[in-house]
PDB file of C-alpha atoms in Angstrom:
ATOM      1  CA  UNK H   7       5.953  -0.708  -6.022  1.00  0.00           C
ATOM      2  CA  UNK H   8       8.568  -0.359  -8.669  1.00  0.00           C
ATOM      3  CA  UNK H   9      12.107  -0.501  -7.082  1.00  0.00           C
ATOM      4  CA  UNK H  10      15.513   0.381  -8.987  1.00  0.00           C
ATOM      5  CA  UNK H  11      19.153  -0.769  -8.629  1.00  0.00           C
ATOM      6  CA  UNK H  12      22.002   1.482  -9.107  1.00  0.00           C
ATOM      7  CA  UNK H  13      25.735   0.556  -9.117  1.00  0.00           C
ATOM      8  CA  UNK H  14      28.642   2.977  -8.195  1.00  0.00           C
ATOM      9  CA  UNK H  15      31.915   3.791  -6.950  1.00  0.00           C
ATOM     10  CA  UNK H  16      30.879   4.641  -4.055  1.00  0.00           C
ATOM     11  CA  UNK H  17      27.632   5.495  -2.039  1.00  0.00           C
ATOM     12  CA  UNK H  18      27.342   9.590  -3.547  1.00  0.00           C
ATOM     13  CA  UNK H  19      27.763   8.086  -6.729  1.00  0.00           C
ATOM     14  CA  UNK H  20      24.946   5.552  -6.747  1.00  0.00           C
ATOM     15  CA  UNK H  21      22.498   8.286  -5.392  1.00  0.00           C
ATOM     16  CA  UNK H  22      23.832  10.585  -8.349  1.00  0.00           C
ATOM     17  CA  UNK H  23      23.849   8.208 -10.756  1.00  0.00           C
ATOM     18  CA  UNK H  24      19.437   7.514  -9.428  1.00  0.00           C
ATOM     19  CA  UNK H  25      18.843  11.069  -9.647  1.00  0.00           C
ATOM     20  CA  UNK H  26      20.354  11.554 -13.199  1.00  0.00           C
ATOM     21  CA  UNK H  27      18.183   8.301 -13.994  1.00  0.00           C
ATOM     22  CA  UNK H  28      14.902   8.952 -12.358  1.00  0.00           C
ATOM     23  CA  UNK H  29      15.124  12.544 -13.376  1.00  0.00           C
ATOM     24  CA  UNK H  30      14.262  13.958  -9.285  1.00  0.00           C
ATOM     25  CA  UNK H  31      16.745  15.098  -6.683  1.00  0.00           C
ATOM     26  CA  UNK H  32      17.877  13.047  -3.690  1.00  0.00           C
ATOM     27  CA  UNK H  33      15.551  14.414  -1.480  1.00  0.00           C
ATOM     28  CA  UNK H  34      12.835  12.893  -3.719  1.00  0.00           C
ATOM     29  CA  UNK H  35      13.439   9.270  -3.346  1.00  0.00           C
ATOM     30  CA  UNK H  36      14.490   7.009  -0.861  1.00  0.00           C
ATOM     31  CA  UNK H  37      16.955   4.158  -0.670  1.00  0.00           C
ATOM     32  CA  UNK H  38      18.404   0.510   0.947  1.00  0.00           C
ATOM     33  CA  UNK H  39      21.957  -0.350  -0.009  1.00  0.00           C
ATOM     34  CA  UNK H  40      21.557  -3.865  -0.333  1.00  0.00           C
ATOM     35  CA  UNK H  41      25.230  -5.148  -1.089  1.00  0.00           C
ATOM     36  CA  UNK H  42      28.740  -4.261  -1.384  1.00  0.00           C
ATOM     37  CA  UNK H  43      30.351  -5.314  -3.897  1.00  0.00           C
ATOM     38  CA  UNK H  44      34.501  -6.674  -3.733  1.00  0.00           C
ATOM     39  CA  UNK H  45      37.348  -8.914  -4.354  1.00  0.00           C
ATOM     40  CA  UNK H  46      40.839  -9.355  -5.009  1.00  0.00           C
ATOM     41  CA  UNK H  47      40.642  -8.186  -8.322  1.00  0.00           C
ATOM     42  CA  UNK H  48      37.817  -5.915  -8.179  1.00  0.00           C
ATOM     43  CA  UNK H  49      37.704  -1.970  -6.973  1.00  0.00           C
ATOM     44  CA  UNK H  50      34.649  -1.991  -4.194  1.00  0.00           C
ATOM     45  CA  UNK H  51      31.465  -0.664  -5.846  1.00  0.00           C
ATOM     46  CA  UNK H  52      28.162  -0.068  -3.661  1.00  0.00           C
ATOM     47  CA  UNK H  53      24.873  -0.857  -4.819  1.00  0.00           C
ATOM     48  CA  UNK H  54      21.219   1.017  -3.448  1.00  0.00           C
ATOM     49  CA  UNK H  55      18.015  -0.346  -4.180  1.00  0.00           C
ATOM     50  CA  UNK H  56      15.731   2.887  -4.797  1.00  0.00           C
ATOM     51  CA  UNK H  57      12.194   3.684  -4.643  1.00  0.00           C
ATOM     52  CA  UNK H  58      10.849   7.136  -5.511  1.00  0.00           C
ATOM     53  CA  UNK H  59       8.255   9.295  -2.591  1.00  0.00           C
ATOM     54  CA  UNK H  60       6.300   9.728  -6.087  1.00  0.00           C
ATOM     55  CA  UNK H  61       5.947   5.525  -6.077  1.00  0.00           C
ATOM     56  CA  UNK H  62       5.416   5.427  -3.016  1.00  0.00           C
ATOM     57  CA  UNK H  63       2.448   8.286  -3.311  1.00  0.00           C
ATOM     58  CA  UNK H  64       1.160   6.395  -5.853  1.00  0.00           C
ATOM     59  CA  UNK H  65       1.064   3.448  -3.830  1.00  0.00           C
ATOM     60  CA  UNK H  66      -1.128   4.313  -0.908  1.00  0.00           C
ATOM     61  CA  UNK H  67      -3.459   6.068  -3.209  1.00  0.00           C
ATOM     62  CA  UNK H  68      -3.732   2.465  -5.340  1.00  0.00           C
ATOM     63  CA  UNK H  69      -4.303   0.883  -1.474  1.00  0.00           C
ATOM     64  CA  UNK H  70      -6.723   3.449  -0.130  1.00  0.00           C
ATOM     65  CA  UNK H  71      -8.648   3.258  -3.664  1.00  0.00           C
ATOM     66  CA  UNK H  72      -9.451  -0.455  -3.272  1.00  0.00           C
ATOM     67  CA  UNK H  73      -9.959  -0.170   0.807  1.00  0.00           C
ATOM     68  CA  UNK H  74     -13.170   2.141   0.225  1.00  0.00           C
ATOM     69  CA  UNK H  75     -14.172   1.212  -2.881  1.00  0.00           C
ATOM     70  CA  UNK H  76     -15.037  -2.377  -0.580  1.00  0.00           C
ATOM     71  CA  UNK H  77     -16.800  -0.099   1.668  1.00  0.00           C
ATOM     72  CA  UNK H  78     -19.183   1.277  -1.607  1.00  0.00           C
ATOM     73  CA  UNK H  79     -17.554   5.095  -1.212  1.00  0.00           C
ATOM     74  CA  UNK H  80     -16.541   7.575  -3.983  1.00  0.00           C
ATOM     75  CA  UNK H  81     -13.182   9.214  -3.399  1.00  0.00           C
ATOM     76  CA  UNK H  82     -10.754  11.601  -4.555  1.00  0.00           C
ATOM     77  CA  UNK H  83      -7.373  12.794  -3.532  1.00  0.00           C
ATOM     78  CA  UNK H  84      -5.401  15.667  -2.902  1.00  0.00           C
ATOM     79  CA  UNK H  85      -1.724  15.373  -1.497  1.00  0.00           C
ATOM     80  CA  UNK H  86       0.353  18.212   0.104  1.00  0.00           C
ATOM     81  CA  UNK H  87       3.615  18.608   1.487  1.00  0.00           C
ATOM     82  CA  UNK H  88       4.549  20.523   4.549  1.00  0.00           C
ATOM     83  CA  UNK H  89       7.714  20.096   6.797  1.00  0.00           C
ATOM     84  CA  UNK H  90       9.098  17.440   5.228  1.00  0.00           C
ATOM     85  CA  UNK H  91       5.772  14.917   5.644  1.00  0.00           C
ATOM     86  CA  UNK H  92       3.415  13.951   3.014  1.00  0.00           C
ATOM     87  CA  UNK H  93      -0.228  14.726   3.723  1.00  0.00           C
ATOM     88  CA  UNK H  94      -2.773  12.536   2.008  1.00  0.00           C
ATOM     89  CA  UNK H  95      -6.245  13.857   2.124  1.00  0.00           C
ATOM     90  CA  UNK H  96      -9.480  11.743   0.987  1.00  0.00           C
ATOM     91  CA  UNK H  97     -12.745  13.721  -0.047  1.00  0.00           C
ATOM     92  CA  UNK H  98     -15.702  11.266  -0.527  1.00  0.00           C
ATOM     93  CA  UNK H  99     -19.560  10.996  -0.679  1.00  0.00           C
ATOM     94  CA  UNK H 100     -19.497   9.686   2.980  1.00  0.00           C
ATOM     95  CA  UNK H 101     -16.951  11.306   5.019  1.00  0.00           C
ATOM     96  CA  UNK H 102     -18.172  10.830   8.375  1.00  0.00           C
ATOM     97  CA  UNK H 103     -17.831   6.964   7.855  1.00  0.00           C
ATOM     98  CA  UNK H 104     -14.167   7.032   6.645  1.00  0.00           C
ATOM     99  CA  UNK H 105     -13.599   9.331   9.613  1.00  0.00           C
ATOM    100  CA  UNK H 106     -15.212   6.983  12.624  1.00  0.00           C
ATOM    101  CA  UNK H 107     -16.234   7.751  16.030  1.00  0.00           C
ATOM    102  CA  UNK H 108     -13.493  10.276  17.756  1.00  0.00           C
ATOM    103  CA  UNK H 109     -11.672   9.281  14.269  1.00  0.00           C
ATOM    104  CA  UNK H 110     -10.435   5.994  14.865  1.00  0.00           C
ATOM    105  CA  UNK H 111     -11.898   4.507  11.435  1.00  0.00           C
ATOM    106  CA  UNK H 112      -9.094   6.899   9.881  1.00  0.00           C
ATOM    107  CA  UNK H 113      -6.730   6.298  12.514  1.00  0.00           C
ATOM    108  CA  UNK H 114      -7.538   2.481  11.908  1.00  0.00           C
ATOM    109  CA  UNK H 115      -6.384   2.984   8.321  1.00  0.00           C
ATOM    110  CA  UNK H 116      -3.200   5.179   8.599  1.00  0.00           C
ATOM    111  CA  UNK H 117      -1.724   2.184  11.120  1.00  0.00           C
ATOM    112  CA  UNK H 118      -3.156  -0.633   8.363  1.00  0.00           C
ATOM    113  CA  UNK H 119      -0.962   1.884   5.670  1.00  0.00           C
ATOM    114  CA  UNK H 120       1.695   2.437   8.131  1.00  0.00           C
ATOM    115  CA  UNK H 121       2.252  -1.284   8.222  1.00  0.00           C
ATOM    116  CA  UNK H 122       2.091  -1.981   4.894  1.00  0.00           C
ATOM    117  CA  UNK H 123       4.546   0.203   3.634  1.00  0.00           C
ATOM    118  CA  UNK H 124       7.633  -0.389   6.560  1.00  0.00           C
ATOM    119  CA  UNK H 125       6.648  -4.265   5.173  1.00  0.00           C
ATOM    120  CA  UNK H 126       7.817  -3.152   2.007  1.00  0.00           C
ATOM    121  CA  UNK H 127      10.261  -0.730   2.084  1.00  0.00           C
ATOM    122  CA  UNK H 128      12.059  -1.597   5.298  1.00  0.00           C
ATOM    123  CA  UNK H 129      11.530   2.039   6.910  1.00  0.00           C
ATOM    124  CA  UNK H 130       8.871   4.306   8.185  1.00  0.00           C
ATOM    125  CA  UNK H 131       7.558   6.524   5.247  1.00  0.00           C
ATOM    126  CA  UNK H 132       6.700   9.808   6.856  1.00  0.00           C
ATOM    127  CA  UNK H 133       2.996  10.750   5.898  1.00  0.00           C
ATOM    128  CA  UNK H 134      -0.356  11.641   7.494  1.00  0.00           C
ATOM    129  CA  UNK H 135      -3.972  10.153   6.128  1.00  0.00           C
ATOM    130  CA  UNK H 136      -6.346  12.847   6.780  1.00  0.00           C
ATOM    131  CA  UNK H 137     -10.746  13.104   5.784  1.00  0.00           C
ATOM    132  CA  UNK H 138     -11.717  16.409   4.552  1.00  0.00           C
ATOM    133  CA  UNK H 139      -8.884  18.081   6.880  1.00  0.00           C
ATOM    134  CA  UNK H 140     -10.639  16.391   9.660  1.00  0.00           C
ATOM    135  CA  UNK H 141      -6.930  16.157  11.311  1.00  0.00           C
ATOM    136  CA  UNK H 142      -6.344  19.458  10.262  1.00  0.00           C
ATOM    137  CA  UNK H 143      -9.138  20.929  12.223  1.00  0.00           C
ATOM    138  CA  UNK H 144      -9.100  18.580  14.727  1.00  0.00           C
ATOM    139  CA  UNK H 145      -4.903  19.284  15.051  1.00  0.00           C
ATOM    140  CA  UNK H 146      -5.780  23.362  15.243  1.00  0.00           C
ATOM    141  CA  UNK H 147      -8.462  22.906  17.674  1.00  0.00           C
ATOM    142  CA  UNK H 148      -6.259  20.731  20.474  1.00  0.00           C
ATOM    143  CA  UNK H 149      -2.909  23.331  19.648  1.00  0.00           C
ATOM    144  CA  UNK H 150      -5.890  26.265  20.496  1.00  0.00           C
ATOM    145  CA  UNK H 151      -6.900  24.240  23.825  1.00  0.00           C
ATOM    146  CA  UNK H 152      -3.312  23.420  24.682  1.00  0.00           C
ATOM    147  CA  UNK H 153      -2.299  27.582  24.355  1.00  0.00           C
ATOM    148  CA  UNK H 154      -4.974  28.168  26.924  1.00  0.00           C
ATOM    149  CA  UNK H 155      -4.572  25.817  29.312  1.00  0.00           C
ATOM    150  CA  UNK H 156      -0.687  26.737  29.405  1.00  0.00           C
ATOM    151  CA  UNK H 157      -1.518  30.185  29.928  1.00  0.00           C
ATOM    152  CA  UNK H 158      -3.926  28.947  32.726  1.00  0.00           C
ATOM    153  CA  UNK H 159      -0.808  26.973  34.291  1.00  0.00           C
ATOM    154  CA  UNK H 160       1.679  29.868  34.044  1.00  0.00           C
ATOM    155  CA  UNK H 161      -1.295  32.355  35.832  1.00  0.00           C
ATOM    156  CA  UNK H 162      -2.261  30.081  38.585  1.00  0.00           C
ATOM    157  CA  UNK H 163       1.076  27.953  39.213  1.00  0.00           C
ATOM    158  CA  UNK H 164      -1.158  24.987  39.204  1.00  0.00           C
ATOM    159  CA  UNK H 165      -0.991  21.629  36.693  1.00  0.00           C
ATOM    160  CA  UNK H 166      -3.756  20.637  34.985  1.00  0.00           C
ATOM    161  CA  UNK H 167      -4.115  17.314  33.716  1.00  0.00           C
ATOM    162  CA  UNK H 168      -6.513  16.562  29.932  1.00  0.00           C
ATOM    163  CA  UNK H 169      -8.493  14.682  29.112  1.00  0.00           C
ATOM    164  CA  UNK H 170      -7.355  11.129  27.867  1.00  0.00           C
ATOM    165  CA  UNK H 171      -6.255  11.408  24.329  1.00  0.00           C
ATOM    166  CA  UNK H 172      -4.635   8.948  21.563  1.00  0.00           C
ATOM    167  CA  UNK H 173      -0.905   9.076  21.218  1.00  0.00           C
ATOM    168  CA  UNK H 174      -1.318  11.283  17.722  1.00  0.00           C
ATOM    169  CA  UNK H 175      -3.022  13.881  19.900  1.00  0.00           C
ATOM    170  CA  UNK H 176      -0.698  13.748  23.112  1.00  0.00           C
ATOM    171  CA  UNK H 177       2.344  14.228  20.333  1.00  0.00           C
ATOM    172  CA  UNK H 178      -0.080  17.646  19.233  1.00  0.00           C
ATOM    173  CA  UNK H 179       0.493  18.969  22.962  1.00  0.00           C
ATOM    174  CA  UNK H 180       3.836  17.441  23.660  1.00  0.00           C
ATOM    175  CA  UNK H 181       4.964  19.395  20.556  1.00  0.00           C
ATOM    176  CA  UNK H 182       2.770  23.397  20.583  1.00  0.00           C
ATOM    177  CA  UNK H 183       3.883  23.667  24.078  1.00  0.00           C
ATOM    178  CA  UNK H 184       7.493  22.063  24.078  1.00  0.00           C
ATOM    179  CA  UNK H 185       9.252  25.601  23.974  1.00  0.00           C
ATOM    180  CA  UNK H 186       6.917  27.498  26.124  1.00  0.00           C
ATOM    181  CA  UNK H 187       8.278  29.300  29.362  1.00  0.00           C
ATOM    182  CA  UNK H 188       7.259  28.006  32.758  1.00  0.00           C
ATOM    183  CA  UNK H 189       5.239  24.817  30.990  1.00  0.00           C
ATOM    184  CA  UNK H 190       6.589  20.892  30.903  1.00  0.00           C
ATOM    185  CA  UNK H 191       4.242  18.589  29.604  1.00  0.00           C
ATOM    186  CA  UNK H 192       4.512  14.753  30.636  1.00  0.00           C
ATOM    187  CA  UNK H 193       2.063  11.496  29.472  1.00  0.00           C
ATOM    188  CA  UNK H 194       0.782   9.818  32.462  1.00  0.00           C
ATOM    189  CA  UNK H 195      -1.704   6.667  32.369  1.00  0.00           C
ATOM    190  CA  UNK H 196      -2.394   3.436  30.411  1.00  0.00           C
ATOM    191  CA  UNK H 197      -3.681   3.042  27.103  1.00  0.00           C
ATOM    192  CA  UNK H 198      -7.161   3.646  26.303  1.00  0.00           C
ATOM    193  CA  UNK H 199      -7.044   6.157  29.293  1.00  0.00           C
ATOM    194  CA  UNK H 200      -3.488   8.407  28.544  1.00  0.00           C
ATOM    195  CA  UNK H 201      -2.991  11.800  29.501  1.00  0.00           C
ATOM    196  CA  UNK H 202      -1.207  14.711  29.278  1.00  0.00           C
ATOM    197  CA  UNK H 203      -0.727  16.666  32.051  1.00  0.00           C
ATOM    198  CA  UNK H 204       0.358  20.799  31.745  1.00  0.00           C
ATOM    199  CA  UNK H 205       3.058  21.229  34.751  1.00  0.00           C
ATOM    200  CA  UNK H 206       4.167  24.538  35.642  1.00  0.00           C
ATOM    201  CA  UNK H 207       8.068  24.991  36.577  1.00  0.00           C
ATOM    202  CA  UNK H 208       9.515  27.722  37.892  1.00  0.00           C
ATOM    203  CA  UNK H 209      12.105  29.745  35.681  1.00  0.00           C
ATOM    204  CA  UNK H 210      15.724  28.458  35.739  1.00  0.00           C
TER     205      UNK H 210
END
């Protein structure tokens, strides 16, 4: 991944000085600064090391490309932004492969990703690896569950505990029902076996 270095005054303007360079605002590329820069005789400068999210994009697309074409699949991409995280969606001539059994083969590959990039950039590059919006689906079809087993909770006063789910999917339920009335949600359980439970409490 191409990295640049940029030199100023002071920290706003090396991230100025990036954006005027690499033409993108500073919400479009991230940064390290790697060294500060003084001496007796010298005014203190600050220097960032940059990388753009476009690089970055780029990047896992090159990784994911070689990945599958080991495993003798045709893809293609398409990449969309919502809420400040980068989705990266794969369309190929053997989805159900990429995607696994209860999707751990894609789950398998956004953690081998995940890796890779805090290895290289130093931080956690917010982004989801989805198959033919099997996430997206899959994401819409726990939030529907979740509604109606709060609403379940709230009628009967009585908690109701799901079935064991991976941590992406617990963080799906933690987060539709987090600012519901009545309804606390809480993780209970060892890994492979972790649950979510739907609690009702009663109104403050």
């Amino acid at each position: 991944m191409k990295k640049n270095s940029f030199i100023g005054k002071n920290l706003e303007e090396a991230k100025m000085l990036a954006a005027e360079t690499l033409k993108c605002k500073e919400s479009e590329f991230f940064f390290n600064e790697i060294e500060i820069k003084s001496g007796i005789f010298k005014s203190k400068k600050v220097e960032i090391e940059v990388i753009t999210k476009e690089e970055i994009i780029s990047e896992i697309k090159n990784k994911l490309e070689k990945i599958i074409n080991l495993m003798g699949i045709k893809t293609k991409f398409e990449i969309k932004e919502r809420e400040g995280i980068t989705t990266v969606t794969i369309f190929s001539d053997n989805n159900n492969i990429l995607i696994g059994k209860q999707g751990r083969t894609i789950e398998a590959l956004n953690n081998i990703l995940k890796q890779y990039l805090y290895n290289e950039l130093g931080f956690y590059f917010p982004f989801v690896l989805d198959v033919s919006e099997y996430k997206l689906k899959h994401k819409n079809k726990i939030e529907r569950l979740a509604k109606n087993i709060a609403k379940d909770v709230v009628k009967t006063k009585t908690d109701v505990k799901l079935d064991s789910m991976n941590s992406y999917e617990r963080r799906v339920v933690h987060t539709i029902l987090s600012d519901y009335n009545n309804i606390k949600t809480e993780s209970v359980g060892e890994e492979p076996n972790r649950a979510v439970i739907v609690k009702y409490i009663e109104s403050k």
